[in-house]
Short mmCIF file of C-alpha atoms in Angstrom, two decimals:
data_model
loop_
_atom_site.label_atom_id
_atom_site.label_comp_id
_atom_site.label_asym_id
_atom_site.label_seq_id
_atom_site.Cartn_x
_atom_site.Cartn_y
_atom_site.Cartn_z
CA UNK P 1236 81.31 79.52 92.42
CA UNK P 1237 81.33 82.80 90.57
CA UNK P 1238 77.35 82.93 91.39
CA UNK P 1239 78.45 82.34 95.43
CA UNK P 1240 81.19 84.97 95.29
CA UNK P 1241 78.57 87.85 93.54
CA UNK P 1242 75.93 87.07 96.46
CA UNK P 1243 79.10 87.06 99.19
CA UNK P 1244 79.76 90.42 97.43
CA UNK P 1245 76.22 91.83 97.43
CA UNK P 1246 75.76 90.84 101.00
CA UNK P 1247 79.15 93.04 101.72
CA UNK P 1248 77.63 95.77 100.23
CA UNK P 1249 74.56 95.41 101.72
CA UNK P 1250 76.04 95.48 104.95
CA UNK P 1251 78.27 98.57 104.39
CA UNK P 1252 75.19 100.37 103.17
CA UNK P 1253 72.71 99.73 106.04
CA UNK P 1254 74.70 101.30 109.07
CA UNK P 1255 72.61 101.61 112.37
CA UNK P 1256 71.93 105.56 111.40
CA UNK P 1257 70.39 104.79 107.76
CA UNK P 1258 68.47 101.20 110.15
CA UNK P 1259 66.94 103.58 112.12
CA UNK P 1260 65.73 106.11 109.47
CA UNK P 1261 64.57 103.56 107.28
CA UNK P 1262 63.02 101.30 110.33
CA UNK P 1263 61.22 104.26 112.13
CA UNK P 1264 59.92 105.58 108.68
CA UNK P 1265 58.46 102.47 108.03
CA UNK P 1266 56.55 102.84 111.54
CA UNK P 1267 55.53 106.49 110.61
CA UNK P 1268 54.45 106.12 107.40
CA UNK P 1269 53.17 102.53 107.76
CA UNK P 1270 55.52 101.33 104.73
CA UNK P 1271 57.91 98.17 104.56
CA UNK P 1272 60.89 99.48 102.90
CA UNK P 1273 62.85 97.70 105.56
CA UNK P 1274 61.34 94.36 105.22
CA UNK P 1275 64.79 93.67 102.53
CA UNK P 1276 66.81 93.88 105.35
CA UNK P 1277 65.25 91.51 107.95
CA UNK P 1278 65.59 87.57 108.38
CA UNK P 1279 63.83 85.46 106.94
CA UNK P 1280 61.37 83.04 108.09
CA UNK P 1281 58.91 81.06 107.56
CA UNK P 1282 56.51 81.66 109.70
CA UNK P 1283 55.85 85.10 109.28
CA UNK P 1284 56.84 87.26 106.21
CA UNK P 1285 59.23 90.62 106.85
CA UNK P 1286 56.57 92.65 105.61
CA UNK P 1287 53.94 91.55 108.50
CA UNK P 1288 56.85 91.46 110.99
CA UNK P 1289 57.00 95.26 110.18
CA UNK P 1290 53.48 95.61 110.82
CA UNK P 1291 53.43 93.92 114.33
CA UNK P 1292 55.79 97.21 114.84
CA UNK P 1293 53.50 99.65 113.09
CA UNK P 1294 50.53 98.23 114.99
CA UNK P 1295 52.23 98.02 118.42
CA UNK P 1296 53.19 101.95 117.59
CA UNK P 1297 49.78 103.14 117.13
CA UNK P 1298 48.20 100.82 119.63
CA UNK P 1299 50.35 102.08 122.38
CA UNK P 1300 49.97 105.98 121.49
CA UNK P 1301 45.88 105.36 121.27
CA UNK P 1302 45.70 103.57 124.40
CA UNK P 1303 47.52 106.60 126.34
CA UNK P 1304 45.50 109.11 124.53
CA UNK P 1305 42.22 107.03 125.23
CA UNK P 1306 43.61 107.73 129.06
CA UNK P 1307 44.45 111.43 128.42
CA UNK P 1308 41.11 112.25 127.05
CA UNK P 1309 37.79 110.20 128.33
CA UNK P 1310 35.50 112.31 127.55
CA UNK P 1311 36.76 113.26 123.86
CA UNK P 1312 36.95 109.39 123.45
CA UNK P 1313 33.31 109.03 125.29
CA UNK P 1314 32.05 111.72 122.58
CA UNK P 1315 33.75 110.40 119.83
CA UNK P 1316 32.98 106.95 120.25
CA UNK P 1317 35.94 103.82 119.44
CA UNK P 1318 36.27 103.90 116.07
CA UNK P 1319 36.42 107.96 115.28
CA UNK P 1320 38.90 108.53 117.87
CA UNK P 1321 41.51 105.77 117.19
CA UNK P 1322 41.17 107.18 113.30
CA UNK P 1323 41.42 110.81 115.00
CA UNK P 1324 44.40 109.70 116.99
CA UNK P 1325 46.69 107.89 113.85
CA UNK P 1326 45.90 111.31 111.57
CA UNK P 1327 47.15 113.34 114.41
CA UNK P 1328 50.04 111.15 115.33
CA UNK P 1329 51.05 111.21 111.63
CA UNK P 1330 51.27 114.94 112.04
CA UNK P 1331 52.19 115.28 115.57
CA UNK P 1332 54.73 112.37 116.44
CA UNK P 1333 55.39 112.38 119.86
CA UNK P 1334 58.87 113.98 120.50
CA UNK P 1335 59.35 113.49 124.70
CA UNK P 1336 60.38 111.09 126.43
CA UNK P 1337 56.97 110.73 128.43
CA UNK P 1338 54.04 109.31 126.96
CA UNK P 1339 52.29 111.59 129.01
CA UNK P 1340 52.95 114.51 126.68
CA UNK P 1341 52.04 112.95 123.57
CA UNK P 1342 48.44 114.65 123.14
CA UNK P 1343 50.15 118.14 123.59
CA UNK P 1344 48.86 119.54 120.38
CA UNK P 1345 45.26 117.38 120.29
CA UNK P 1346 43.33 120.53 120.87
CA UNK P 1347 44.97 122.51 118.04
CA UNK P 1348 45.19 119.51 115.53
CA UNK P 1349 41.51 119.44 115.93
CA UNK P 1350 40.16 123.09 115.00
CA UNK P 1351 42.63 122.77 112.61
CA UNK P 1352 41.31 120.00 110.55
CA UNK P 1353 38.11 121.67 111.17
CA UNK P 1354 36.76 124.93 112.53
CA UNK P 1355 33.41 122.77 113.22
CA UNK P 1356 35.14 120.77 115.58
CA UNK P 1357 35.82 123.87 118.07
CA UNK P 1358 33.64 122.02 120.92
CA UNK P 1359 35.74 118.54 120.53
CA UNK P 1360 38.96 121.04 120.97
CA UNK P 1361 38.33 122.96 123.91
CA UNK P 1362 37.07 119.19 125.44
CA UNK P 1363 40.82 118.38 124.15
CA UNK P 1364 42.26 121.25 125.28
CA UNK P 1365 40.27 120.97 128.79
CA UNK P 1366 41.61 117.35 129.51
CA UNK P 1367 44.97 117.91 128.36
CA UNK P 1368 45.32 120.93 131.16
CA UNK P 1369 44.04 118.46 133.68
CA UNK P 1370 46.49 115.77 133.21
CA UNK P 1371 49.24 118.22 134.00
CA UNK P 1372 49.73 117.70 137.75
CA UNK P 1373 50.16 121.28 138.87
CA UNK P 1374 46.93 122.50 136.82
CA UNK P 1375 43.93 120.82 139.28
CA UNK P 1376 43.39 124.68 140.61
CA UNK P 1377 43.61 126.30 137.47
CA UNK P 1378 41.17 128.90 136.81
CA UNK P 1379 38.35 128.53 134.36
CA UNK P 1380 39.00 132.43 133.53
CA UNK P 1381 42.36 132.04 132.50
CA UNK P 1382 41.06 129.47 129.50
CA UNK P 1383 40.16 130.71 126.15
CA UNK P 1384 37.60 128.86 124.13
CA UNK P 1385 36.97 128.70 121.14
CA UNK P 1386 33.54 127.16 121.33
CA UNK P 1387 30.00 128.20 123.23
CA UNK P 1388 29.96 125.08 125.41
CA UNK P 1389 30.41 124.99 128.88
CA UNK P 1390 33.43 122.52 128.59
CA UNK P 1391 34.19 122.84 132.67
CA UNK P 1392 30.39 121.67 133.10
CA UNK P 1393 30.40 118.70 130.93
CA UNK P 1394 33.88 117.49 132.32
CA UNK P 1395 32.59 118.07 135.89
CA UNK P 1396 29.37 116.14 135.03
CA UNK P 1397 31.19 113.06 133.19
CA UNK P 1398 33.62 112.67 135.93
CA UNK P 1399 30.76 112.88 138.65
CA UNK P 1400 29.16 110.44 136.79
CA UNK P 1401 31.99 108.25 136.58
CA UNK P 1402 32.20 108.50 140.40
CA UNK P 1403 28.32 107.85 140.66
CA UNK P 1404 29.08 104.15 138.47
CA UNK P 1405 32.23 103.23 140.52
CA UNK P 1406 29.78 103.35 144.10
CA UNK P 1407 27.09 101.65 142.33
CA UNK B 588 85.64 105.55 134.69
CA UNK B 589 85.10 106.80 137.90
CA UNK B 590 81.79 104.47 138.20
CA UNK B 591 80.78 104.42 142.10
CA UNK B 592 80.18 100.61 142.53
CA UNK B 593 76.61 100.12 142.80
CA UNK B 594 75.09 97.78 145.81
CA UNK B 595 73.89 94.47 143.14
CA UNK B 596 75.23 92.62 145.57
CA UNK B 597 72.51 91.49 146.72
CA UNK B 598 71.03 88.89 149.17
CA UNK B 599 68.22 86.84 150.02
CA UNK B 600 66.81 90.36 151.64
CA UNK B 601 66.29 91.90 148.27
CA UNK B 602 65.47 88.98 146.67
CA UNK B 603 61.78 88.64 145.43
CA UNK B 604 60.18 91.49 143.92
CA UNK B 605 57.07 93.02 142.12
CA UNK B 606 56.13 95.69 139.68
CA UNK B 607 55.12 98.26 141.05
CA UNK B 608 51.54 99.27 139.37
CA UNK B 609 48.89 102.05 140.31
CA UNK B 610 46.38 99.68 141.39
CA UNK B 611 48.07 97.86 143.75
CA UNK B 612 49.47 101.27 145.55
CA UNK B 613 46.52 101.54 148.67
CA UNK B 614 46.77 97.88 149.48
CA UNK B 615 50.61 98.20 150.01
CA UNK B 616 50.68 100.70 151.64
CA UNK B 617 47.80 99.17 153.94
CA UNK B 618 48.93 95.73 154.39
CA UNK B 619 52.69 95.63 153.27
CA UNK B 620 53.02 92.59 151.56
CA UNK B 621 55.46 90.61 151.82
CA UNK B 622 57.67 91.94 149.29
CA UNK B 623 61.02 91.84 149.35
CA UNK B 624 61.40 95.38 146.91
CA UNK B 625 59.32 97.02 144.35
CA UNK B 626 60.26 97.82 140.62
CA UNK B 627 58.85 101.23 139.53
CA UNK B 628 58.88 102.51 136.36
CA UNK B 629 60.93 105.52 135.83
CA UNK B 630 58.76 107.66 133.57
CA UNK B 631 56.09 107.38 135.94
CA UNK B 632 57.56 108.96 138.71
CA UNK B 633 60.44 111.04 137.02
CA UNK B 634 58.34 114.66 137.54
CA UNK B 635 58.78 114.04 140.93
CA UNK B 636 55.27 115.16 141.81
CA UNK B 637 51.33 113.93 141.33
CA UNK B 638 49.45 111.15 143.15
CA UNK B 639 52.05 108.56 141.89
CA UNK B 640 55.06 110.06 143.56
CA UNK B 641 53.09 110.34 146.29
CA UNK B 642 52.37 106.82 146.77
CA UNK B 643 56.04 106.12 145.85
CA UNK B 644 57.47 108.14 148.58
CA UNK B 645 55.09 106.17 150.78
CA UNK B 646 55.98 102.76 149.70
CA UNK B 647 59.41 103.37 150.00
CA UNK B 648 59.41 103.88 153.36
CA UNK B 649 59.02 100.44 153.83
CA UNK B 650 60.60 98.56 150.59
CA UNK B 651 63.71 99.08 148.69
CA UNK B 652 62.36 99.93 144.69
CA UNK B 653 64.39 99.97 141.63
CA UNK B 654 63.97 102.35 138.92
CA UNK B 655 63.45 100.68 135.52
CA UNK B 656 63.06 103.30 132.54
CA UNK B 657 61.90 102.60 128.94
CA UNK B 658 63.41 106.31 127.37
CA UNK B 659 67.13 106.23 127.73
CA UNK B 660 67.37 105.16 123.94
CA UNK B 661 70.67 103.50 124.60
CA UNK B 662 70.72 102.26 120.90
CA UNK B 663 69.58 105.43 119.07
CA UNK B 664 71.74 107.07 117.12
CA UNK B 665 70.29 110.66 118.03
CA UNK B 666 72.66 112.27 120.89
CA UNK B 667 72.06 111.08 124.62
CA UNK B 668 68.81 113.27 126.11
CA UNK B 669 70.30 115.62 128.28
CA UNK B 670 66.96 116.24 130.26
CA UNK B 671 65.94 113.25 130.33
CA UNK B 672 69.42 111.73 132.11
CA UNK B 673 69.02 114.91 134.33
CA UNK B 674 65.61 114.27 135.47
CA UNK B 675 66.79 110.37 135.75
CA UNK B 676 69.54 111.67 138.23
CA UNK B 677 67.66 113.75 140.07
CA UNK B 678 64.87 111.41 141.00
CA UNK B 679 67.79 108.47 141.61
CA UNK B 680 69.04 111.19 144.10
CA UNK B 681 65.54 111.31 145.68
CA UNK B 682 64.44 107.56 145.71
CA UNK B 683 67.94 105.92 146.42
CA UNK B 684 67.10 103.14 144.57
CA UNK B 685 69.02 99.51 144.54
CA UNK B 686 69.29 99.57 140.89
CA UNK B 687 68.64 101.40 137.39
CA UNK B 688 67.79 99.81 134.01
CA UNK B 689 66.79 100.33 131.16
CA UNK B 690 67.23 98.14 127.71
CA UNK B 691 68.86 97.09 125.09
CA UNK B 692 67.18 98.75 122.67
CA UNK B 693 66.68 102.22 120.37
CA UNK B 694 62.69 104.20 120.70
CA UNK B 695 63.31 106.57 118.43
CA UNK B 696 65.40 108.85 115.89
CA UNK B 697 65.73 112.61 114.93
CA UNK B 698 64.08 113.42 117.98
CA UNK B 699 60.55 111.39 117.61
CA UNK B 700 59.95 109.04 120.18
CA UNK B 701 57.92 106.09 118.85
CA UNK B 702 57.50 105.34 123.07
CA UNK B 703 58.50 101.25 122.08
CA UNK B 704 61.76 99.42 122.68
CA UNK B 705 62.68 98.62 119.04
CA UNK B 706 65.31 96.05 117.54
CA UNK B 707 68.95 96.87 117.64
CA UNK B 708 71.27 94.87 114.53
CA UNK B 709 73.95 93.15 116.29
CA UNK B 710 76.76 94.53 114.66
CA UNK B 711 80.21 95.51 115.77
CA UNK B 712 79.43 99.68 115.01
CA UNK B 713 76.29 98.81 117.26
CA UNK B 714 78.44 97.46 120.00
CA UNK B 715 80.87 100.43 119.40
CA UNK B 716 78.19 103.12 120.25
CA UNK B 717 76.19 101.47 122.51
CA UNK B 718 79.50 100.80 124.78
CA UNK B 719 80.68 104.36 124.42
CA UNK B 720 77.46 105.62 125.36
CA UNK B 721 76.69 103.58 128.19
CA UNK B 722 79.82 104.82 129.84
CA UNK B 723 78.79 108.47 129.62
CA UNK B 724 75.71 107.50 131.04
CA UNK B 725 77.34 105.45 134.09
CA UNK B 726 80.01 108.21 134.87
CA UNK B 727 76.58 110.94 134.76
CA UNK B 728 74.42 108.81 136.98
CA UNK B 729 77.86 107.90 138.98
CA UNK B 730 76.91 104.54 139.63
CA UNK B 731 76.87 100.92 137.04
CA UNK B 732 73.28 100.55 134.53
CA UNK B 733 71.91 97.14 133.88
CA UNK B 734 70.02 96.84 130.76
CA UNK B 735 67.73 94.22 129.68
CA UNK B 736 67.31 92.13 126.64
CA UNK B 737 64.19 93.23 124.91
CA UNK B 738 61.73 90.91 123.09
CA UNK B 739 61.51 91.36 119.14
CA UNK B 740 59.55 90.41 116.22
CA UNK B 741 62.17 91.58 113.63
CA UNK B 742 65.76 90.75 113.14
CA UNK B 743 68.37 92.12 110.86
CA UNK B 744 70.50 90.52 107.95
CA UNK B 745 72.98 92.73 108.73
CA UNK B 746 73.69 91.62 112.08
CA UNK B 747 77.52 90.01 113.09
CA UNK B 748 76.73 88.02 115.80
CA UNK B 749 73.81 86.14 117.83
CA UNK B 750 71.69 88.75 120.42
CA UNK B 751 72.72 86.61 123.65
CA UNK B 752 77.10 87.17 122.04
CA UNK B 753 75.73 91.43 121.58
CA UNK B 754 74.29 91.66 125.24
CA UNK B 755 77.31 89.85 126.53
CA UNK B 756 80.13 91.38 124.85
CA UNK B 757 78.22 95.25 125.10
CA UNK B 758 78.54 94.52 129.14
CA UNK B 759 81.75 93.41 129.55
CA UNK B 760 83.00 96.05 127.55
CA UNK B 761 80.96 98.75 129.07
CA UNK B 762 81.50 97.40 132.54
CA UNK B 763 77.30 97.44 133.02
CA UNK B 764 75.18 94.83 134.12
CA UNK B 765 72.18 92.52 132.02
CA UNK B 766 68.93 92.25 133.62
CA UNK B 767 67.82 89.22 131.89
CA UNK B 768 64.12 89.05 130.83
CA UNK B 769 63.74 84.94 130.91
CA UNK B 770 60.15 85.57 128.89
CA UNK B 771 61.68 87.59 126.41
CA UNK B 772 64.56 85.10 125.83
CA UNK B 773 61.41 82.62 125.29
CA UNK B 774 59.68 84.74 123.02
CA UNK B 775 62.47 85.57 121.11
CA UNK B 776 63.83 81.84 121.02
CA UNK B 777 60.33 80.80 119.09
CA UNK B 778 60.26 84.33 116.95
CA UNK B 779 64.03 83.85 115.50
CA UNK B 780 63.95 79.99 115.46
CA UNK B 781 66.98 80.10 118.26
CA UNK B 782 67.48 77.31 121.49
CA UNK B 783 66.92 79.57 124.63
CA UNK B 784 68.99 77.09 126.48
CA UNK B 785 71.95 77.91 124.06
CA UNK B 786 71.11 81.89 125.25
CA UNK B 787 71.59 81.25 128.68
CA UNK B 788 74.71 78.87 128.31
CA UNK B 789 76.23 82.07 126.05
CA UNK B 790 75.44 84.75 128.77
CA UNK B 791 78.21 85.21 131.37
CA UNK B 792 76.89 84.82 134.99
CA UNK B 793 79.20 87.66 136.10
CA UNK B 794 77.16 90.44 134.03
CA UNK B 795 73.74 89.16 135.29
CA UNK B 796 72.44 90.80 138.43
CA UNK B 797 68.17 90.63 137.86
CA UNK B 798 65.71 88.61 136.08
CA UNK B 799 62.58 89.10 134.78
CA UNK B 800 59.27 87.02 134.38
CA UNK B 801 55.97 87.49 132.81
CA UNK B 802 53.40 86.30 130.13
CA UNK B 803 53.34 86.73 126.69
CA UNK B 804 50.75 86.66 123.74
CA UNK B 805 51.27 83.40 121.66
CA UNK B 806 49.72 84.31 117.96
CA UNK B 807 50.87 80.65 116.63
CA UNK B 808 52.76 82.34 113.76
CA UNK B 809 54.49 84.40 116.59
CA UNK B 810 54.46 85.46 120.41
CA UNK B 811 53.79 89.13 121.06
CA UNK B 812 55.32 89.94 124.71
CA UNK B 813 52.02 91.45 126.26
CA UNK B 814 53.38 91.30 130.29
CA UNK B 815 49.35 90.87 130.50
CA UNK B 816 49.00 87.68 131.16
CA UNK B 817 50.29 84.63 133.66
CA UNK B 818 53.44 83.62 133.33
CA UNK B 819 53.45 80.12 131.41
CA UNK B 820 54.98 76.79 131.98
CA UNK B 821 57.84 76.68 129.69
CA UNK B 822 58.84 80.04 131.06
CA UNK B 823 58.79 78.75 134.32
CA UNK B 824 60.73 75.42 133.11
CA UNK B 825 63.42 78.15 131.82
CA UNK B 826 63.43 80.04 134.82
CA UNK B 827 64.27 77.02 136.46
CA UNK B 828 67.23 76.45 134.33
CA UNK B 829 68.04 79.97 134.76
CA UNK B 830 68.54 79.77 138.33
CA UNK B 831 70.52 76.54 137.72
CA UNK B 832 73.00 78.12 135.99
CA UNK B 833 73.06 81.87 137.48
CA UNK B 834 71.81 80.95 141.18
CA UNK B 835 71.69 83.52 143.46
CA UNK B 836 70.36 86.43 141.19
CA UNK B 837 67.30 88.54 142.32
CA UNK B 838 64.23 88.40 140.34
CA UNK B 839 60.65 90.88 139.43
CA UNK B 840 57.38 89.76 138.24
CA UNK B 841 56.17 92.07 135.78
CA UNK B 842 52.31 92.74 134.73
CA UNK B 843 51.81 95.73 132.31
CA UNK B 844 48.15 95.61 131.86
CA UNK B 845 44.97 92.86 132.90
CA UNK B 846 46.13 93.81 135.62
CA UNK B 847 45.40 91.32 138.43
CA UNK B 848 44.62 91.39 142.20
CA UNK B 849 47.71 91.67 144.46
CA UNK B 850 47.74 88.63 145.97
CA UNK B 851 47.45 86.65 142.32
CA UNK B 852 50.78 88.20 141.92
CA UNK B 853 52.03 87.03 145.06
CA UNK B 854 50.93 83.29 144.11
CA UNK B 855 53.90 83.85 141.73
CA UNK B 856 55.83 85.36 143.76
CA UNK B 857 55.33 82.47 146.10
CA UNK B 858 56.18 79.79 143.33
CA UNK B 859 59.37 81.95 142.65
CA UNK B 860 60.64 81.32 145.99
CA UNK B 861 59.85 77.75 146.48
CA UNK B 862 61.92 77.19 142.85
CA UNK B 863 64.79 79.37 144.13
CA UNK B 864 65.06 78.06 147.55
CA UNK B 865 64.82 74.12 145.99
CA UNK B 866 67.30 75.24 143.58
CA UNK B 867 69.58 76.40 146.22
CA UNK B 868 69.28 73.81 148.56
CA UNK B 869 70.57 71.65 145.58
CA UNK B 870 73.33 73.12 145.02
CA UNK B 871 74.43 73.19 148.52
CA UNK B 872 73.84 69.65 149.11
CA UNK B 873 76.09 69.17 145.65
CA UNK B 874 78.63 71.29 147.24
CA UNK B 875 78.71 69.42 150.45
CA UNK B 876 78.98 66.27 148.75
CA UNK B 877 81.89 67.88 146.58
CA UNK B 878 83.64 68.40 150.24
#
């Protein structure tokens, strides 16, 4: 009985301790930083442990944001190839969480994160930079003049010729 | 409150609807379906400009749409986004929709958005805040919400009560409405061990005013709710109960990506109907029989 009454207590506890705000901080860390810290605090069962029902969160999280940056950026994803931009993607998500409430916004600082991590990379970020402006709806008539590069690649060229080729596959 | 009554009451008019998806936009506008209204998703349409509004403003011409958004955070405990609601109102203002939803569910805190409808523990404080936000949010927009019931994967020790006794007492108290997502109560019913039939039995039919159908992701250890696939035969069985006990209650197929042709989606729109009218015609011949 005594045993019974120190769980009842514990679970008390437990409760007043996990409120929704310290849930949410603890949960959404867990996606972020791809830990289970939570995992204490969810149900078991016994099909699936907490720890991997964490991680069907943390994956759905990093799936989604790749998937919409894959969209964002086809031709930095075309250069970059599957594998080296889903690994480019989590590092910059890590850094760069998305903070909007539109997907569409999430690859804001793409072009930066890149010369950042490395100045060798300038091409890949002006391609970054380059499809990020053309997402934005009011930016189709922008002028190339207005864009500073930072590398010697014609970056209005290649996206012209990938998209003209992407037209040239969808007649064939 | 000074809530302006929304028009959920609906009839057989508005009774059958799709998803509205990008690559179904040309052929409705070309051959106008037989649809009975369109759901769009808020976030894609809440700039109020690009080729999607475009095609909105077309399509709505000749079908009533819904808004349903995935950002209001109802759940999170950061404060209510202020540009977000504004742009919300603003397109509502421009599109006149039939109805706005949204879910019960948090996407993110301290500002990040993790863009997913995460778990909510079904606790009293939790019923608490989501109730006193969902009225600010009603008397902004000046019309009722509905929210629906999201699927999960994770479930909380510290929760009070069951998720179908959180939805129902959040509504009544916040005088909103529950879109009820029939595959999520499925998914969720084989994720948390619970009897789905026991979920729509503890649901009040007053609060319900939409459902929801679409396929799911079935892992054997767990179903992942992938809207990317056909809608499966126990779902449909459900549905059927559903309709049994809520009857007249408008309904959207939903298909998020594998994406198919229009007119697979109208097969299922098609079996919809047949189930609702049978189920209809049921209950009036019980009722004449009662007379």
């Amino acid at each position: 009985m005594r045993q019974v009454g120190m769980e009842a207590r514990a679970i008390a506890t437990a409760k007043i301790q996990m409120n929704l705000k310290s849930l949410q901080i603890t949960f959404q860390n867990d996606l972020l930083k791809n830990t289970t810290t939570m995992s204490k605090n969810i149900t078991f069962s016994k099909n699936l442990s907490s720890e991997s029902k964490i991680q069907i969160y943390q994956n759905s999280y990093y799936e989604r944001i790749i998937s919409a940056m894959q969209n964002d950026f086809p031709i930095t994803h075309a250069f970059l190839g599957e594998k080296a931009f889903s690994s480019l993607v989590c590092e910059y998500i890590d850094q760069y969480p998305s903070m909007h409430f539109n997907l569409r916004f999430v690859g804001k600082h793409l072009s930066h994160f890149i010369l950042e991590k490395d100045n060798a990379l300038a091409a890949f970020s002006d391609l970054a930079k380059f499809e990020y402006l053309m997402c934005e709806v009011d930016m189709q008539f922008i002028l190339a003049s207005d864009i500073h590069f930072e590398s010697n690649y014609n970056i209005i060229e290649i996206w012209n010729a990938f998209h003209a080729e992407n037209r040239l596959i969808e007649i064939r | 409150m000074s809530v302006i009554r929304n028009i959920f009451e609906t009839n057989q008019a508005t009774h059958f609807g799709l998803g509205l998806r990008p690559l179904h936009y040309e052929e409705i506008i070309n051959s106008k379906p037989a649809v009975d209204w369109f759901e769009c998703l808020t976030e894609d349409y809440i700039d109020q400009s690009g080729d999607d509004f475009m095609s909105l403003e077309k399509i709505r011409v000749h079908y009533p749409v819904s808004l349903h958004g995935v950002s209001l955070s109802i759940g999170s405990v950061d404060p209510l986004n202020k540009s977000y609601l504004q742009a919300l109102k603003k397109l509502m203002h421009t599109v006149q929709p039939i109805s706005i939803s949204d879910h019960f569910c948090w996407t993110g805190v301290n500002g990040v958005n993790t863009h997913d409808l995460l778990p909510l523990p079904y606790t009293f404080e939790t019923v608490e805040h989501l109730v006193s936000r969902i009225h600010t949010v009603q008397d902004f927009l000046g019309r009722q919400i509905m929210l629906e019931n999201v699927s999960s994967y994770a479930a909380f020790s510290v929760s009070d009560m069951t998720e179908w006794e959180f939805i129902s007492e959040v509504s009544k108290r916040a005088d909103c409405f529950i879109l009820l997502d029939i595959n999520n109560i499925y998914v969720n019913a084989f994720n948390h061990g619970f009897s789905a039939e026991e979920y729509l039995q503890g649901v009040p039919i007053d609060r319900v005013k939409q459902f929801h159908l679409a396929g799911h992701k079935h892992c054997q250890t767990h179903i992942i709710d992938t809207h990317d696939a056909e809608i499966i035969d126990d779902v449909w069985d459900l549905y059927a109960k559903a309709i049994g006990r809520f009857k007249n209650v408008p309904v959207i197929i939903e298909r998020d990506s594998n994406i198919p042709p229009l007119s697979e989606l109208m097969g299922e729109l098609n079996k919809v109907r047949e189930m609702s009218v049978l189920s209809w015609n049921r209950s009036a011949s019980a009722n004449d029989r009662t007379l």
